[in-house]
Tab-separated table of C-alpha atoms (C1' of nucleotides) in Angstrom:
chain	number	residue	atom	x	y	z
P	1	UNK	CA	-3.098	30.076	3.081
P	2	UNK	CA	-2.512	28.300	6.330
P	3	UNK	CA	-5.134	25.706	6.449
P	4	UNK	CA	-6.027	24.429	3.092
P	5	UNK	CA	-4.377	23.615	-0.131
P	6	UNK	CA	-4.684	25.678	-3.258
P	7	UNK	CA	-6.356	24.072	-6.417
P	8	UNK	CA	-3.091	23.495	-7.906
P	9	UNK	CA	-1.751	21.749	-5.013
P	10	UNK	CA	-4.769	19.674	-4.610
P	11	UNK	CA	-4.688	18.831	-8.250
P	12	UNK	CA	-1.055	17.835	-7.901
P	13	UNK	CA	-1.335	15.815	-4.902
P	14	UNK	CA	-4.510	13.614	-6.330
P	15	UNK	CA	-2.660	12.951	-9.433
P	16	UNK	CA	0.624	11.786	-7.655
P	17	UNK	CA	-1.075	9.452	-5.388
P	18	UNK	CA	-3.371	7.970	-8.009
P	19	UNK	CA	-0.661	7.596	-10.553
P	20	UNK	CA	1.659	6.097	-7.898
P	21	UNK	CA	-0.997	3.757	-6.962
P	22	UNK	CA	-1.723	2.461	-10.252
P	23	UNK	CA	1.821	1.975	-10.963
P	24	UNK	CA	2.523	0.058	-7.552
P	25	UNK	CA	-0.585	-2.321	-8.303
P	26	UNK	CA	0.667	-3.063	-12.164
P	27	UNK	CA	4.291	-3.885	-10.600
P	28	UNK	CA	3.071	-5.973	-7.499
P	29	UNK	CA	1.059	-7.732	-10.206
P	30	UNK	CA	3.958	-8.300	-12.257
P	31	UNK	CA	6.193	-9.528	-9.531
P	32	UNK	CA	3.638	-11.797	-8.051
P	33	UNK	CA	2.942	-13.429	-11.700
P	34	UNK	CA	6.237	-13.740	-12.942
P	35	UNK	CA	8.384	-14.390	-9.449
P	36	UNK	CA	5.937	-15.133	-6.627
P	37	UNK	CA	7.277	-12.046	-4.852
P	38	UNK	CA	5.503	-9.019	-3.245
P	39	UNK	CA	6.780	-5.796	-3.809
P	40	UNK	CA	8.398	-5.331	-0.198
P	41	UNK	CA	10.057	-8.740	-0.794
P	42	UNK	CA	11.554	-7.633	-4.073
P	43	UNK	CA	12.802	-4.343	-2.449
P	44	UNK	CA	14.515	-6.613	0.002
P	45	UNK	CA	16.089	-8.665	-2.624
P	46	UNK	CA	16.655	-5.678	-4.868
P	47	UNK	CA	18.515	-3.932	-1.963
P	48	UNK	CA	20.666	-6.850	-1.243
P	49	UNK	CA	21.646	-7.463	-4.706
P	50	UNK	CA	22.863	-3.909	-5.239
P	51	UNK	CA	24.310	-3.630	-1.723
P	52	UNK	CA	27.245	-5.878	-3.061
P	53	UNK	CA	30.097	-5.452	-0.573
P	54	UNK	CA	28.497	-4.165	2.118
P	55	UNK	CA	26.972	-6.627	4.894
P	56	UNK	CA	23.443	-5.469	5.623
P	57	UNK	CA	21.735	-6.181	8.846
P	58	UNK	CA	18.162	-6.313	9.801
P	59	UNK	CA	18.081	-3.087	10.914
P	60	UNK	CA	19.556	-1.658	8.028
P	61	UNK	CA	17.212	-2.956	5.732
P	62	UNK	CA	14.106	-2.313	8.034
P	63	UNK	CA	15.394	1.322	7.774
P	64	UNK	CA	15.309	1.445	3.989
P	65	UNK	CA	12.475	-0.749	3.522
P	66	UNK	CA	9.800	-1.257	5.709
P	67	UNK	CA	8.544	0.260	8.951
P	68	UNK	CA	8.563	-2.448	11.575
P	69	UNK	CA	11.410	-4.693	12.750
P	70	UNK	CA	8.974	-7.696	13.217
P	71	UNK	CA	7.360	-7.118	9.762
P	72	UNK	CA	10.921	-7.415	8.231
P	73	UNK	CA	11.579	-10.487	10.658
P	74	UNK	CA	8.880	-11.820	9.184
P	75	UNK	CA	9.465	-11.289	5.447
P	76	UNK	CA	12.743	-12.371	5.799
P	77	UNK	CA	11.593	-15.736	7.243
P	78	UNK	CA	9.453	-16.073	4.092
P	79	UNK	CA	12.565	-15.237	1.976
P	80	UNK	CA	15.062	-17.684	3.910
P	81	UNK	CA	12.486	-20.274	3.838
P	82	UNK	CA	12.409	-20.271	-0.010
P	83	UNK	CA	16.298	-20.269	-0.047
P	84	UNK	CA	16.557	-16.715	-1.446
P	85	UNK	CA	18.514	-15.018	1.642
P	86	UNK	CA	20.600	-16.397	4.551
P	87	UNK	CA	21.029	-15.106	7.905
P	88	UNK	CA	23.799	-15.474	10.284
P	89	UNK	CA	24.977	-13.653	13.276
P	90	UNK	CA	27.245	-10.418	12.872
P	91	UNK	CA	31.002	-11.095	13.617
P	92	UNK	CA	31.285	-7.521	14.850
P	93	UNK	CA	28.232	-7.460	17.078
P	94	UNK	CA	26.765	-10.381	18.274
P	95	UNK	CA	23.395	-9.029	18.513
P	96	UNK	CA	23.087	-8.037	15.057
P	97	UNK	CA	22.043	-10.342	12.092
P	98	UNK	CA	23.798	-10.056	8.685
P	99	UNK	CA	21.275	-10.878	5.683
P	100	UNK	CA	23.070	-12.375	2.679
P	101	UNK	CA	21.626	-13.117	-0.932
P	102	UNK	CA	21.874	-16.237	-2.055
P	103	UNK	CA	22.326	-17.559	-5.719
P	104	UNK	CA	18.711	-18.547	-5.925
P	105	UNK	CA	17.898	-15.023	-4.840
P	106	UNK	CA	19.819	-13.328	-7.789
P	107	UNK	CA	18.364	-15.486	-10.053
P	108	UNK	CA	14.769	-14.478	-8.972
P	109	UNK	CA	15.791	-10.946	-9.043
P	110	UNK	CA	17.111	-11.369	-12.594
P	111	UNK	CA	13.910	-13.419	-13.460
P	112	UNK	CA	11.586	-10.620	-12.346
P	113	UNK	CA	13.666	-7.490	-13.249
P	114	UNK	CA	13.073	-7.386	-17.254
P	115	UNK	CA	9.346	-7.369	-16.535
P	116	UNK	CA	9.303	-4.826	-13.731
P	117	UNK	CA	11.162	-2.463	-15.896
P	118	UNK	CA	9.014	-3.008	-18.897
P	119	UNK	CA	5.977	-2.337	-16.455
P	120	UNK	CA	7.512	0.924	-15.321
P	121	UNK	CA	8.659	1.998	-18.712
P	122	UNK	CA	5.118	1.267	-20.409
P	123	UNK	CA	3.195	2.859	-17.617
P	124	UNK	CA	5.361	5.839	-16.284
P	125	UNK	CA	8.051	6.822	-18.783
P	126	UNK	CA	6.380	6.422	-21.901
P	127	UNK	CA	4.444	9.732	-21.892
P	128	UNK	CA	7.259	11.569	-20.590
P	129	UNK	CA	10.027	12.910	-22.398
P	130	UNK	CA	13.909	12.735	-21.356
P	131	UNK	CA	13.797	16.389	-19.916
P	132	UNK	CA	10.643	15.394	-18.135
P	133	UNK	CA	12.039	12.348	-16.564
P	134	UNK	CA	14.778	14.598	-15.251
P	135	UNK	CA	12.816	17.263	-13.742
P	136	UNK	CA	10.420	14.682	-12.323
P	137	UNK	CA	13.563	13.249	-10.525
P	138	UNK	CA	14.891	16.411	-9.254
P	139	UNK	CA	11.473	17.244	-7.729
P	140	UNK	CA	10.848	13.850	-6.061
P	141	UNK	CA	14.162	13.719	-4.700
P	142	UNK	CA	13.965	16.937	-3.329
P	143	UNK	CA	10.519	15.814	-1.728
P	144	UNK	CA	12.083	12.809	-0.480
P	145	UNK	CA	15.208	13.863	1.111
P	146	UNK	CA	13.017	16.448	2.988
P	147	UNK	CA	10.557	13.726	4.298
P	148	UNK	CA	13.513	11.623	5.316
P	149	UNK	CA	14.921	14.524	7.009
P	150	UNK	CA	12.180	15.099	9.369
P	151	UNK	CA	11.350	13.251	12.258
P	152	UNK	CA	8.161	11.412	11.996
P	153	UNK	CA	6.050	13.958	14.075
P	154	UNK	CA	3.061	15.351	12.016
P	155	UNK	CA	2.217	11.843	11.431
P	156	UNK	CA	2.335	11.130	15.203
P	157	UNK	CA	-0.491	11.210	18.047
P	158	UNK	CA	-2.641	14.145	18.631
P	159	UNK	CA	-5.968	12.700	19.484
P	160	UNK	CA	-4.654	9.752	21.611
P	161	UNK	CA	-1.956	10.837	23.756
P	162	UNK	CA	-0.960	7.336	24.486
P	163	UNK	CA	0.890	6.009	21.020
P	164	UNK	CA	4.068	8.317	21.636
J	1	UNK	CA	17.464	0.733	-24.872
J	2	UNK	CA	14.792	-1.726	-24.937
J	3	UNK	CA	15.681	-3.882	-21.965
J	4	UNK	CA	16.627	-1.493	-19.149
J	5	UNK	CA	16.153	1.875	-17.725
J	6	UNK	CA	18.646	4.355	-18.037
J	7	UNK	CA	20.041	5.830	-14.931
J	8	UNK	CA	18.137	9.024	-14.941
J	9	UNK	CA	15.179	6.683	-15.219
J	10	UNK	CA	16.043	4.457	-12.412
J	11	UNK	CA	16.819	7.366	-10.197
J	12	UNK	CA	13.452	9.065	-10.894
J	13	UNK	CA	11.670	5.997	-10.543
J	14	UNK	CA	13.060	5.047	-6.968
J	15	UNK	CA	12.801	8.717	-5.930
J	16	UNK	CA	9.161	8.752	-6.837
J	17	UNK	CA	8.337	5.360	-5.027
J	18	UNK	CA	10.023	6.265	-2.244
J	19	UNK	CA	8.678	9.760	-1.711
J	20	UNK	CA	5.038	8.488	-2.140
J	21	UNK	CA	5.526	5.572	0.117
J	22	UNK	CA	6.691	7.831	2.716
J	23	UNK	CA	3.757	10.147	2.205
J	24	UNK	CA	1.091	7.489	2.239
J	25	UNK	CA	2.384	6.019	5.364
J	26	UNK	CA	2.339	9.452	7.308
J	27	UNK	CA	-0.841	10.321	5.821
J	28	UNK	CA	-2.478	6.993	6.804
J	29	UNK	CA	-0.785	7.414	10.450
J	30	UNK	CA	-2.784	10.991	10.652
J	31	UNK	CA	-5.869	9.523	9.106
J	32	UNK	CA	-5.978	6.673	11.807
J	33	UNK	CA	-4.863	8.912	14.684
J	34	UNK	CA	-7.275	11.664	14.118
J	35	UNK	CA	-10.329	9.983	12.527
J	36	UNK	CA	-9.932	5.977	13.102
J	37	UNK	CA	-9.829	5.902	8.977
J	38	UNK	CA	-8.193	4.045	6.647
J	39	UNK	CA	-6.596	5.723	3.541
J	40	UNK	CA	-9.130	3.829	1.420
J	41	UNK	CA	-11.967	4.765	3.792
J	42	UNK	CA	-10.876	8.390	3.852
J	43	UNK	CA	-11.154	8.073	-0.177
J	44	UNK	CA	-14.442	6.773	-0.146
J	45	UNK	CA	-15.632	9.321	2.150
J	46	UNK	CA	-13.858	12.078	0.313
J	47	UNK	CA	-15.186	11.092	-2.955
J	48	UNK	CA	-18.845	10.759	-1.602
J	49	UNK	CA	-18.614	14.356	0.004
J	50	UNK	CA	-17.093	15.819	-3.306
J	51	UNK	CA	-19.585	14.075	-5.650
J	52	UNK	CA	-22.660	16.179	-4.287
J	53	UNK	CA	-25.377	16.072	-6.721
J	54	UNK	CA	-24.516	12.565	-8.420
J	55	UNK	CA	-25.455	9.473	-6.944
J	56	UNK	CA	-22.480	7.001	-6.584
J	57	UNK	CA	-23.178	3.466	-6.875
J	58	UNK	CA	-20.698	0.723	-5.492
J	59	UNK	CA	-19.271	0.304	-9.034
J	60	UNK	CA	-18.743	3.995	-9.443
J	61	UNK	CA	-16.689	3.695	-6.330
J	62	UNK	CA	-14.945	0.684	-7.056
J	63	UNK	CA	-13.648	2.453	-10.344
J	64	UNK	CA	-11.934	5.402	-8.670
J	65	UNK	CA	-10.962	3.968	-5.306
J	66	UNK	CA	-10.255	0.154	-4.993
J	67	UNK	CA	-9.725	-2.753	-7.140
J	68	UNK	CA	-12.255	-5.287	-6.289
J	69	UNK	CA	-15.796	-5.360	-5.638
J	70	UNK	CA	-15.728	-7.431	-2.658
J	71	UNK	CA	-13.154	-5.211	-0.941
J	72	UNK	CA	-15.321	-2.327	-1.200
J	73	UNK	CA	-18.306	-4.205	-0.021
J	74	UNK	CA	-16.308	-5.002	3.089
J	75	UNK	CA	-14.906	-1.419	3.676
J	76	UNK	CA	-18.455	-0.025	2.975
J	77	UNK	CA	-19.863	-2.233	5.353
J	78	UNK	CA	-17.500	-0.829	7.987
J	79	UNK	CA	-18.397	2.456	6.878
J	80	UNK	CA	-22.129	1.875	7.226
J	81	UNK	CA	-21.468	0.024	10.735
J	82	UNK	CA	-19.865	3.188	11.978
J	83	UNK	CA	-22.923	5.472	10.614
J	84	UNK	CA	-20.538	7.230	8.110
J	85	UNK	CA	-22.554	6.214	4.871
J	86	UNK	CA	-25.802	4.665	3.890
J	87	UNK	CA	-26.707	2.350	1.104
J	88	UNK	CA	-30.010	1.827	-0.534
J	89	UNK	CA	-31.228	0.381	-3.958
J	90	UNK	CA	-31.098	2.497	-6.878
J	91	UNK	CA	-34.438	3.661	-8.402
J	92	UNK	CA	-32.922	3.098	-11.898
J	93	UNK	CA	-31.751	0.064	-11.802
J	94	UNK	CA	-32.478	-2.293	-9.033
J	95	UNK	CA	-29.362	-4.248	-9.191
J	96	UNK	CA	-27.401	-1.174	-8.191
J	97	UNK	CA	-26.469	-0.198	-5.047
J	98	UNK	CA	-26.644	3.779	-4.081
J	99	UNK	CA	-24.217	5.121	-1.731
J	100	UNK	CA	-24.934	8.216	0.228
J	101	UNK	CA	-22.779	9.826	2.991
J	102	UNK	CA	-24.269	10.765	6.315
J	103	UNK	CA	-24.197	14.083	8.250
J	104	UNK	CA	-21.824	12.102	10.486
J	105	UNK	CA	-19.514	10.966	7.422
J	106	UNK	CA	-19.319	14.622	6.355
J	107	UNK	CA	-18.220	15.670	10.035
J	108	UNK	CA	-15.712	12.813	10.044
J	109	UNK	CA	-14.043	14.123	6.716
J	110	UNK	CA	-14.123	17.613	7.951
J	111	UNK	CA	-12.358	16.650	11.333
J	112	UNK	CA	-9.304	14.719	9.568
J	113	UNK	CA	-9.379	17.008	6.623
J	114	UNK	CA	-7.161	19.966	8.285
J	115	UNK	CA	-4.542	17.248	9.699
J	116	UNK	CA	-4.501	15.531	6.166
J	117	UNK	CA	-3.798	18.942	4.587
J	118	UNK	CA	-1.365	19.802	6.999
J	119	UNK	CA	0.877	16.561	6.461
J	120	UNK	CA	0.677	16.515	2.892
J	121	UNK	CA	1.808	20.406	2.914
J	122	UNK	CA	4.514	19.951	5.347
J	123	UNK	CA	6.018	16.752	3.619
J	124	UNK	CA	5.325	17.014	0.069
J	125	UNK	CA	4.696	20.948	-0.783
J	126	UNK	CA	6.982	22.590	1.567
J	127	UNK	CA	10.227	22.027	-0.637
J	128	UNK	CA	8.535	23.066	-3.661
J	129	UNK	CA	8.021	26.305	-5.094
J	130	UNK	CA	4.422	26.935	-7.063
J	131	UNK	CA	6.198	26.507	-10.358
J	132	UNK	CA	7.207	22.999	-9.029
J	133	UNK	CA	3.792	22.118	-7.931
J	134	UNK	CA	2.326	22.837	-11.280
J	135	UNK	CA	4.919	21.179	-13.104
J	136	UNK	CA	4.761	18.154	-10.909
J	137	UNK	CA	0.849	18.188	-11.545
J	138	UNK	CA	1.251	18.479	-15.534
J	139	UNK	CA	3.684	15.521	-15.374
J	140	UNK	CA	1.607	13.196	-13.103
J	141	UNK	CA	-1.491	14.083	-14.755
J	142	UNK	CA	-0.258	13.043	-17.891
J	143	UNK	CA	1.297	9.673	-16.417
J	144	UNK	CA	-1.959	8.889	-14.883
J	145	UNK	CA	-4.203	9.489	-17.998
J	146	UNK	CA	-1.752	7.238	-19.822
J	147	UNK	CA	-2.018	4.650	-17.224
J	148	UNK	CA	-6.037	5.048	-16.753
J	149	UNK	CA	-6.224	4.556	-20.559
J	150	UNK	CA	-4.647	1.303	-21.108
J	151	UNK	CA	-6.346	-1.880	-20.377
J	152	UNK	CA	-4.348	-3.292	-17.374
J	153	UNK	CA	-2.521	-6.112	-19.656
J	154	UNK	CA	1.348	-5.475	-18.804
J	155	UNK	CA	0.365	-6.259	-15.420
J	156	UNK	CA	-1.690	-9.160	-16.504
J	157	UNK	CA	-0.928	-12.882	-16.904
J	158	UNK	CA	2.097	-14.098	-18.605
J	159	UNK	CA	3.276	-16.979	-16.607
J	160	UNK	CA	-0.155	-18.500	-15.800
J	161	UNK	CA	-2.464	-18.364	-18.849
J	162	UNK	CA	-5.689	-18.736	-16.659
J	163	UNK	CA	-6.066	-15.231	-14.949
J	164	UNK	CA	-7.553	-13.488	-18.000
X	1	DT	C1'	20.173	0.367	30.692
X	2	DA	C1'	19.995	0.638	25.393
X	3	DT	C1'	20.113	-2.069	21.183
X	4	DT	C1'	19.314	-6.105	17.893
X	5	DG	C1'	16.286	-9.094	16.676
X	6	DT	C1'	12.676	-12.857	17.163
X	7	DT	C1'	8.095	-14.477	18.544
X	8	DA	C1'	3.462	-14.882	19.698
X	9	DT	C1'	-0.830	-12.829	18.661
X	10	DA	C1'	-4.116	-10.241	16.539
X	11	DC	C1'	-5.953	-6.957	13.048
X	12	DT	C1'	-6.708	-5.108	8.847
X	13	DC	C1'	-7.072	-5.365	3.859
X	14	DT	C1'	-7.676	-7.765	-0.185
X	15	DA	C1'	-9.006	-11.312	-3.416
X	16	DT	C1'	-11.446	-15.466	-5.363
X	17	DA	C1'	-15.284	-18.141	-6.061
X	18	DA	C1'	-20.000	-18.893	-5.224
X	19	DC	C1'	-24.290	-17.088	-5.084
X	20	DT	C1'	-28.463	-14.019	-5.245
X	21	DA	C1'	-31.215	-10.736	-7.916
X	22	DT	C1'	-31.980	-7.834	-11.529
X	23	DA	C1'	-31.452	-6.494	-16.489
B	1	DT	C1'	-26.672	-14.357	-20.622
B	2	DA	C1'	-24.499	-10.371	-18.447
B	3	DT	C1'	-24.408	-7.105	-14.767
B	4	DA	C1'	-24.703	-5.196	-9.716
B	5	DG	C1'	-23.793	-6.459	-5.426
B	6	DT	C1'	-23.091	-9.547	-1.315
B	7	DT	C1'	-21.225	-13.410	1.498
B	8	DA	C1'	-18.029	-16.817	2.846
B	9	DT	C1'	-13.410	-17.709	3.129
B	10	DA	C1'	-8.724	-17.726	3.154
B	11	DG	C1'	-4.388	-15.642	2.673
B	12	DA	C1'	-1.036	-12.219	2.900
B	13	DG	C1'	0.906	-7.568	5.437
B	14	DT	C1'	1.685	-5.014	9.083
B	15	DA	C1'	1.998	-3.905	14.172
B	16	DT	C1'	2.444	-4.432	19.181
B	17	DA	C1'	4.000	-6.331	23.076
B	18	DA	C1'	6.728	-9.367	25.496
B	19	DC	C1'	10.707	-11.834	25.260
B	20	DA	C1'	16.152	-13.183	24.828
B	21	DA	C1'	20.490	-11.851	23.919
B	22	DT	C1'	24.154	-8.922	23.720
B	23	DA	C1'	26.537	-4.255	24.174
DNA sequence: TATTGTTATACTCTATAACTATA
DNA sequence: TATAGTTATAGAGTATAACAATA
């Protein structure tokens, strides 16, 4: 009970990982084909497009989207190069960089969103009833909140003492 | 109804993607720290360790694990270099390569599995009841089978006609 | 002294295309 | 002619560490 997963858990774990991997792969293909965007880039643009009102900094974006600041800087550089976002110093805190989505950025999101949604609907939602969707949402929200609430500890060093 | 997801679907989609991303990230960290393995490498080893009996070829592995043959060749090269697998010509079909896991490969799997399981249990299963796990397994199995059953079409070309 | 963000750099993963060999 | 697998190569993503600027 302490050291293994029961068969039900194994089965659930593998199905979950496999299904989401397939979904992510299909979605990535669609975003690349129809908008030249990686999934992370799409997430950044979609976050900005949705955050209407609030001014988001690089740190805000990194928290929700990606796992290192330098990785986000790199992606933001690509998006800025393509004219999809702009960056400017924050008026409140001179250290911070506020990221804005441009009109072209919004157009790009609008261009890929229907296809994106189509893929998700066809692959994920087609075999699920309304009730299933609600149930799945409840369970995954609970799981996500649980994961977000814990300091990323179990994932951390154990063999190498250095990484800390 | 045709062109968008309802709020329940959006909510479910985002929670699912986010939860699984967090889980995958944590699991990858653990596998790397405790066994020097990427997730794909772990999947390959675990598949071989589980397939006891059946002789798996590169194509068998590629189908279940990864999305291009050359990618698998690369990963198999790394695993072979580290003495975790061996490759040999198939007796049945001289074109095929049979992949075997070595004793060291099994030991490596055994070394990382407890930590892997601990991460999954702590992050994913802790907030779920037995009934929840069963439900989630049912839904994700249905989704996965649905995705596996369709030719990867919706994900495919639409802009460029070439890729076919 | 801590935080925000960038830069330089290096590494890993993945895919495409060309190729060999077997069927 | 089609399939199994490898090789060469190139591109994208991500992370670490060092750094500059601001709080």
